[in-house]
Amino acid sequence: MTDHLFKSQARVLDEDLSGSASTAGADALLAEIVVLERVPARRRLFAPRRALLGLAAAAVLAGAIVVGPSLLGTENERVYASQAVTIDRQDDQYVFYFTDDDPDPGELRKALRQVGLDNVTVTLFPVSPQEKNPVFGWEKTDPDARAEFTGSDCATRVSHCLTSFSVSADIEGPAEVRLGRPARPGEKYGHPAQASWPGEALGGIELKGRTAGEAERVVREHRLKVSYALDWPLPGDKNGFSVETDVPAARIDANWTVSSAETYNDGVIVLHVTPGPGATRPAGS
């Protein structure tokens, strides 16, 4: 895999995911930006037109956004603490614990300098308040560095901790860690949410499995706009698909099937559609 995974057409295969579960000694996983699809057999990469995305997985690779379980350790040494963030040293990593879901950027820079991570930046971006899993990702220039989501159960280590991640203590060169935070009312998401989730634009209305024409009518009945993406099955016997974004409505057959509907809380529903038999695949997809 490459270090830069945010592409307009990306791919993911089952074999890419095999053996990628996170461990304390593993480098992270997966690419993408997978929709938080609840069907584990169908994985996809997605580079949306306006934001980062994530992947149902257990670890992170450079450039990826990931949704993962806890890797929280216990044998830590406290090296920094403030009202917003606490830092422990655990073996060859620093572990960051956040007690503020939207900490002051200046406070974060101060904390990073305190432990010698001057070239590392931490960016928190808005995600749906309905999102049940953490959204985490990072980009780096040091091929040996790693970063991992370490768990929302971090309050067992630091009182009132909301979320936590770790990063290599000896990381070289610039790097950016990105961590989802609950969006404020009316704030556009930096990671897609399923439009049918309770509290979202089409809460309780499932569009998956409907025809594109029917799904579009439902969206417009709710006075929302429609954007299209095509989920192209990978050639041969490969189990997976690539995503073509910002597809003009003129290329969508009303009888094709919707595979998912996503929202960025901006009044637009992104309908992911599976092309029907005979559909022409764009060059390079």
Tab-separated table of C-alpha atoms in Angstrom:
chain	number	residue	atom	x	y	z
A	1	MET	CA	0.000	0.000	0.000
A	2	THR	CA	1.129	3.542	-0.521
A	3	ASP	CA	1.290	6.323	1.994
A	4	HIS	CA	-1.234	8.444	0.124
A	5	LEU	CA	-4.598	6.792	-0.106
A	6	PHE	CA	-6.959	9.674	-0.732
A	7	LYS	CA	-7.606	9.214	-4.430
A	8	SER	CA	-10.643	9.808	-6.599
A	9	GLN	CA	-10.603	6.141	-7.572
A	10	ALA	CA	-9.246	3.732	-4.999
A	11	ARG	CA	-9.461	0.012	-4.549
A	12	VAL	CA	-9.510	-2.489	-1.756
A	13	LEU	CA	-9.424	-6.258	-1.902
A	14	ASP	CA	-10.145	-8.940	0.662
A	15	GLU	CA	-6.485	-9.946	0.655
A	16	ASP	CA	-5.543	-6.356	1.561
A	17	LEU	CA	-7.475	-6.748	4.775
A	18	SER	CA	-6.284	-10.218	5.700
A	19	GLY	CA	-4.135	-10.312	8.797
A	20	SER	CA	-4.377	-6.576	9.317
A	21	ALA	CA	-5.793	-6.540	12.809
A	22	SER	CA	-3.938	-4.100	15.001
A	23	THR	CA	-1.445	-5.204	17.559
A	24	ALA	CA	0.964	-3.225	19.607
A	25	GLY	CA	3.733	-4.164	17.175
A	26	ALA	CA	1.874	-3.844	13.907
A	27	ASP	CA	2.037	-0.842	11.556
A	28	ALA	CA	-1.481	-0.037	10.773
A	29	LEU	CA	-3.854	-1.018	8.337
A	30	LEU	CA	-5.945	-0.264	5.529
A	31	ALA	CA	-6.605	2.232	3.239
A	32	GLU	CA	-9.617	4.105	3.184
A	33	ILE	CA	-12.187	5.327	3.624
A	34	VAL	CA	-14.650	3.006	3.711
A	35	VAL	CA	-18.029	3.829	4.393
A	36	LEU	CA	-19.059	2.494	7.693
A	37	GLU	CA	-20.724	-0.290	5.787
A	38	ARG	CA	-22.162	-2.896	8.101
A	39	VAL	CA	-21.630	-5.700	5.572
A	40	PRO	CA	-18.109	-6.979	6.267
A	41	ALA	CA	-17.864	-8.976	3.035
A	42	ARG	CA	-18.078	-5.824	0.932
A	43	ARG	CA	-15.244	-3.415	1.601
A	44	ARG	CA	-14.684	-0.247	-0.339
A	45	LEU	CA	-12.366	2.676	-0.693
A	46	PHE	CA	-13.920	6.075	-1.026
A	47	ALA	CA	-12.428	9.471	-1.622
A	48	PRO	CA	-15.393	11.810	-1.296
A	49	ARG	CA	-15.530	15.152	-2.993
A	50	ARG	CA	-15.333	17.140	0.217
A	51	ALA	CA	-13.838	15.154	3.029
A	52	LEU	CA	-11.912	12.335	4.562
A	53	LEU	CA	-13.454	8.983	5.156
A	54	GLY	CA	-12.909	5.957	7.263
A	55	LEU	CA	-12.573	2.253	7.350
A	56	ALA	CA	-14.008	-0.409	9.623
A	57	ALA	CA	-10.746	-1.796	10.855
A	58	ALA	CA	-8.462	-2.134	13.790
A	59	ALA	CA	-5.449	0.000	12.886
A	60	VAL	CA	-4.175	2.763	10.685
A	61	LEU	CA	-1.900	3.223	7.724
A	62	ALA	CA	-0.622	6.568	6.530
A	63	GLY	CA	-3.383	8.548	4.911
A	64	ALA	CA	-6.173	6.282	6.080
A	65	ILE	CA	-9.135	7.046	8.220
A	66	VAL	CA	-10.037	4.152	10.408
A	67	VAL	CA	-12.668	2.958	12.771
A	68	GLY	CA	-11.201	0.650	15.382
A	69	PRO	CA	-11.366	-1.030	18.799
A	70	SER	CA	-9.360	-0.294	21.908
A	71	LEU	CA	-5.660	-1.057	22.179
A	72	LEU	CA	-5.296	0.687	25.518
A	73	GLY	CA	-2.234	-0.296	27.491
A	74	THR	CA	-1.718	-0.224	31.240
A	75	GLU	CA	2.047	-0.020	31.903
A	76	ASN	CA	2.455	3.697	31.228
A	77	GLU	CA	4.565	6.533	32.666
A	78	ARG	CA	2.898	9.939	32.974
A	79	VAL	CA	4.992	12.629	31.184
A	80	TYR	CA	2.532	15.515	30.656
A	81	ALA	CA	-0.883	16.589	31.912
A	82	SER	CA	-3.151	19.578	31.350
A	83	GLN	CA	-6.861	20.272	31.482
A	84	ALA	CA	-7.340	19.149	27.869
A	85	VAL	CA	-4.766	16.413	27.247
A	86	THR	CA	-2.624	13.968	29.206
A	87	ILE	CA	0.374	12.125	27.751
A	88	ASP	CA	1.905	8.845	28.927
A	89	ARG	CA	5.062	7.123	27.739
A	90	GLN	CA	4.391	3.448	26.954
A	91	ASP	CA	7.432	1.557	25.717
A	92	ASP	CA	8.378	3.212	22.387
A	93	GLN	CA	5.175	5.245	22.057
A	94	TYR	CA	3.492	8.306	23.503
A	95	VAL	CA	-0.165	7.808	24.386
A	96	PHE	CA	-2.438	10.882	24.251
A	97	TYR	CA	-5.614	11.038	26.345
A	98	PHE	CA	-8.177	13.752	25.579
A	99	THR	CA	-10.479	15.102	28.268
A	100	ASP	CA	-11.806	17.831	25.968
A	101	ASP	CA	-13.547	16.797	22.732
A	102	ASP	CA	-12.460	20.008	20.997
A	103	PRO	CA	-9.224	21.140	22.672
A	104	ASP	CA	-7.531	24.432	21.917
A	105	PRO	CA	-4.976	24.011	19.068
A	106	GLY	CA	-2.436	26.032	21.018
A	107	GLU	CA	-2.777	23.653	23.957
A	108	LEU	CA	-2.189	20.683	21.650
A	109	ARG	CA	0.940	22.266	20.164
A	110	LYS	CA	2.270	22.935	23.649
A	111	ALA	CA	1.678	19.310	24.660
A	112	LEU	CA	3.434	17.996	21.551
A	113	ARG	CA	6.449	20.265	22.095
A	114	GLN	CA	6.647	19.141	25.693
A	115	VAL	CA	7.406	15.574	24.602
A	116	GLY	CA	9.559	16.502	21.620
A	117	LEU	CA	6.994	15.884	18.863
A	118	ASP	CA	7.461	19.307	17.293
A	119	ASN	CA	6.852	18.007	13.761
A	120	VAL	CA	3.569	16.303	14.635
A	121	THR	CA	0.240	18.088	14.363
A	122	VAL	CA	-3.115	16.908	15.699
A	123	THR	CA	-6.283	17.857	13.858
A	124	LEU	CA	-9.745	17.181	15.210
A	125	PHE	CA	-12.507	17.180	12.604
A	126	PRO	CA	-16.305	16.954	12.937
A	127	VAL	CA	-18.125	13.651	12.597
A	128	SER	CA	-21.746	12.727	13.136
A	129	PRO	CA	-22.846	12.744	16.779
A	130	GLN	CA	-24.598	9.491	15.814
A	131	GLU	CA	-21.287	7.833	14.944
A	132	LYS	CA	-20.788	4.970	17.371
A	133	ASN	CA	-17.198	4.180	16.430
A	134	PRO	CA	-14.104	6.392	16.671
A	135	VAL	CA	-12.791	7.850	13.434
A	136	PHE	CA	-9.015	8.165	13.262
A	137	GLY	CA	-6.353	8.600	10.607
A	138	TRP	CA	-2.920	9.976	9.912
A	139	GLU	CA	-0.304	10.867	7.337
A	140	LYS	CA	3.448	10.620	7.794
A	141	THR	CA	6.799	10.889	6.053
A	142	ASP	CA	8.669	8.506	8.372
A	143	PRO	CA	8.166	4.977	6.965
A	144	ASP	CA	8.879	3.356	10.328
A	145	ALA	CA	6.529	5.486	12.403
A	146	ARG	CA	3.137	4.258	13.506
A	147	ALA	CA	0.050	5.677	15.124
A	148	GLU	CA	-2.938	3.809	16.505
A	149	PHE	CA	-6.308	4.558	17.981
A	150	THR	CA	-6.093	3.305	21.549
A	151	GLY	CA	-9.642	3.377	22.752
A	152	SER	CA	-12.620	5.270	24.023
A	153	ASP	CA	-12.361	3.267	27.271
A	154	CYS	CA	-9.345	5.413	28.188
A	155	ALA	CA	-11.169	6.735	31.264
A	156	THR	CA	-9.850	3.623	32.992
A	157	ARG	CA	-6.443	5.310	32.784
A	158	VAL	CA	-7.291	9.036	32.895
A	159	SER	CA	-10.404	10.350	34.635
A	160	HIS	CA	-12.961	11.870	32.258
A	161	CYS	CA	-10.956	10.767	29.180
A	162	LEU	CA	-13.050	10.821	25.997
A	163	THR	CA	-10.706	9.271	23.452
A	164	SER	CA	-7.073	8.325	23.043
A	165	PHE	CA	-4.375	7.534	20.480
A	166	SER	CA	-0.684	6.628	20.444
A	167	VAL	CA	2.195	7.656	18.176
A	168	SER	CA	5.819	6.515	17.870
A	169	ALA	CA	8.014	8.440	20.292
A	170	ASP	CA	10.965	8.576	17.867
A	171	ILE	CA	8.969	9.646	14.806
A	172	GLU	CA	11.003	11.680	12.307
A	173	GLY	CA	9.770	14.265	9.839
A	174	PRO	CA	6.328	15.908	9.670
A	175	ALA	CA	3.191	13.939	10.433
A	176	GLU	CA	-0.467	14.721	11.017
A	177	VAL	CA	-2.851	12.806	13.243
A	178	ARG	CA	-6.560	13.276	12.551
A	179	LEU	CA	-9.224	12.403	15.081
A	180	GLY	CA	-12.988	12.726	14.756
A	181	ARG	CA	-14.957	14.791	17.274
A	182	PRO	CA	-18.753	15.208	17.591
A	183	ALA	CA	-19.967	17.885	15.182
A	184	ARG	CA	-21.677	20.939	16.573
A	185	PRO	CA	-25.301	21.603	15.528
A	186	GLY	CA	-25.375	22.471	11.828
A	187	GLU	CA	-21.669	21.783	11.295
A	188	LYS	CA	-20.675	19.916	8.120
A	189	TYR	CA	-19.047	16.546	8.741
A	190	GLY	CA	-15.520	15.681	7.713
A	191	HIS	CA	-16.460	11.996	7.557
A	192	PRO	CA	-19.653	10.596	6.020
A	193	ALA	CA	-22.556	9.314	8.070
A	194	GLN	CA	-25.246	6.939	6.939
A	195	ALA	CA	-28.216	9.095	6.008
A	196	SER	CA	-30.626	6.612	7.614
A	197	TRP	CA	-29.109	6.827	11.092
A	198	PRO	CA	-31.482	8.269	13.723
A	199	GLY	CA	-31.000	12.003	13.903
A	200	GLU	CA	-29.558	12.266	10.395
A	201	ALA	CA	-31.153	13.779	7.296
A	202	LEU	CA	-33.163	10.643	6.418
A	203	GLY	CA	-33.327	9.114	9.882
A	204	GLY	CA	-35.136	5.772	9.783
A	205	ILE	CA	-35.502	5.759	5.980
A	206	GLU	CA	-33.426	3.022	4.346
A	207	LEU	CA	-32.541	3.638	0.706
A	208	LYS	CA	-30.169	0.717	0.283
A	209	GLY	CA	-31.642	-1.795	-2.168
A	210	ARG	CA	-34.030	0.668	-3.818
A	211	THR	CA	-33.669	1.791	-7.401
A	212	ALA	CA	-31.777	4.990	-8.060
A	213	GLY	CA	-34.940	6.595	-9.411
A	214	GLU	CA	-36.996	5.733	-6.349
A	215	ALA	CA	-34.215	6.808	-3.964
A	216	GLU	CA	-33.877	10.156	-5.713
A	217	ARG	CA	-37.610	10.798	-5.366
A	218	VAL	CA	-37.440	10.086	-1.626
A	219	VAL	CA	-34.473	12.425	-1.190
A	220	ARG	CA	-36.166	15.270	-3.074
A	221	GLU	CA	-39.404	14.756	-1.146
A	222	HIS	CA	-37.385	15.636	1.938
A	223	ARG	CA	-36.146	18.803	0.205
A	224	LEU	CA	-32.586	17.549	0.028
A	225	LYS	CA	-30.160	17.563	-2.898
A	226	VAL	CA	-28.731	14.457	-4.574
A	227	SER	CA	-25.165	13.603	-5.502
A	228	TYR	CA	-24.122	10.317	-7.117
A	229	ALA	CA	-21.224	7.913	-6.798
A	230	LEU	CA	-20.782	4.632	-8.687
A	231	ASP	CA	-19.499	1.500	-6.939
A	232	TRP	CA	-17.720	-0.421	-9.721
A	233	PRO	CA	-17.137	-4.135	-8.987
A	234	LEU	CA	-13.512	-5.076	-9.422
A	235	PRO	CA	-12.741	-7.197	-12.499
A	236	GLY	CA	-12.380	-10.954	-12.414
A	237	ASP	CA	-13.053	-12.831	-9.196
A	238	LYS	CA	-11.783	-10.047	-6.976
A	239	ASN	CA	-14.192	-9.336	-4.135
A	240	GLY	CA	-14.403	-5.584	-3.718
A	241	PHE	CA	-15.113	-2.441	-5.681
A	242	SER	CA	-13.763	0.956	-6.630
A	243	VAL	CA	-15.690	4.172	-6.249
A	244	GLU	CA	-16.208	6.867	-8.845
A	245	THR	CA	-17.342	10.103	-7.228
A	246	ASP	CA	-19.195	13.170	-8.486
A	247	VAL	CA	-20.983	11.227	-11.212
A	248	PRO	CA	-23.400	13.326	-13.325
A	249	ALA	CA	-27.044	12.333	-12.956
A	250	ALA	CA	-27.214	11.812	-16.739
A	251	ARG	CA	-24.995	8.730	-16.346
A	252	ILE	CA	-27.226	7.108	-13.723
A	253	ASP	CA	-29.841	4.603	-14.906
A	254	ALA	CA	-32.972	5.001	-12.786
A	255	ASN	CA	-33.223	1.187	-12.547
A	256	TRP	CA	-29.771	0.656	-11.054
A	257	THR	CA	-29.614	-0.292	-7.370
A	258	VAL	CA	-28.562	1.956	-4.498
A	259	SER	CA	-25.866	0.373	-2.329
A	260	SER	CA	-25.806	3.093	0.369
A	261	ALA	CA	-26.818	6.671	1.104
A	262	GLU	CA	-24.500	9.034	2.947
A	263	THR	CA	-24.662	12.526	4.368
A	264	TYR	CA	-22.163	15.190	5.357
A	265	ASN	CA	-24.879	17.216	7.109
A	266	ASP	CA	-24.808	19.785	4.305
A	267	GLY	CA	-28.208	19.193	2.706
A	268	VAL	CA	-26.830	16.730	0.130
A	269	ILE	CA	-27.425	12.979	0.102
A	270	VAL	CA	-24.720	11.003	-1.689
A	271	LEU	CA	-26.345	7.992	-3.344
A	272	HIS	CA	-23.903	5.178	-4.031
A	273	VAL	CA	-25.212	3.179	-6.966
A	274	THR	CA	-24.133	-0.197	-8.360
A	275	PRO	CA	-23.889	-0.021	-12.187
A	276	GLY	CA	-26.142	-2.454	-14.024
A	277	PRO	CA	-25.175	-4.980	-16.726
A	278	GLY	CA	-23.662	-3.358	-19.774
A	279	ALA	CA	-22.588	-0.194	-17.972
A	280	THR	CA	-19.391	1.328	-19.329
A	281	ARG	CA	-16.573	1.568	-16.847
A	282	PRO	CA	-14.523	4.775	-17.102
A	283	ALA	CA	-10.894	4.357	-18.119
A	284	GLY	CA	-8.681	3.635	-15.151
A	285	SER	CA	-11.471	2.654	-12.747
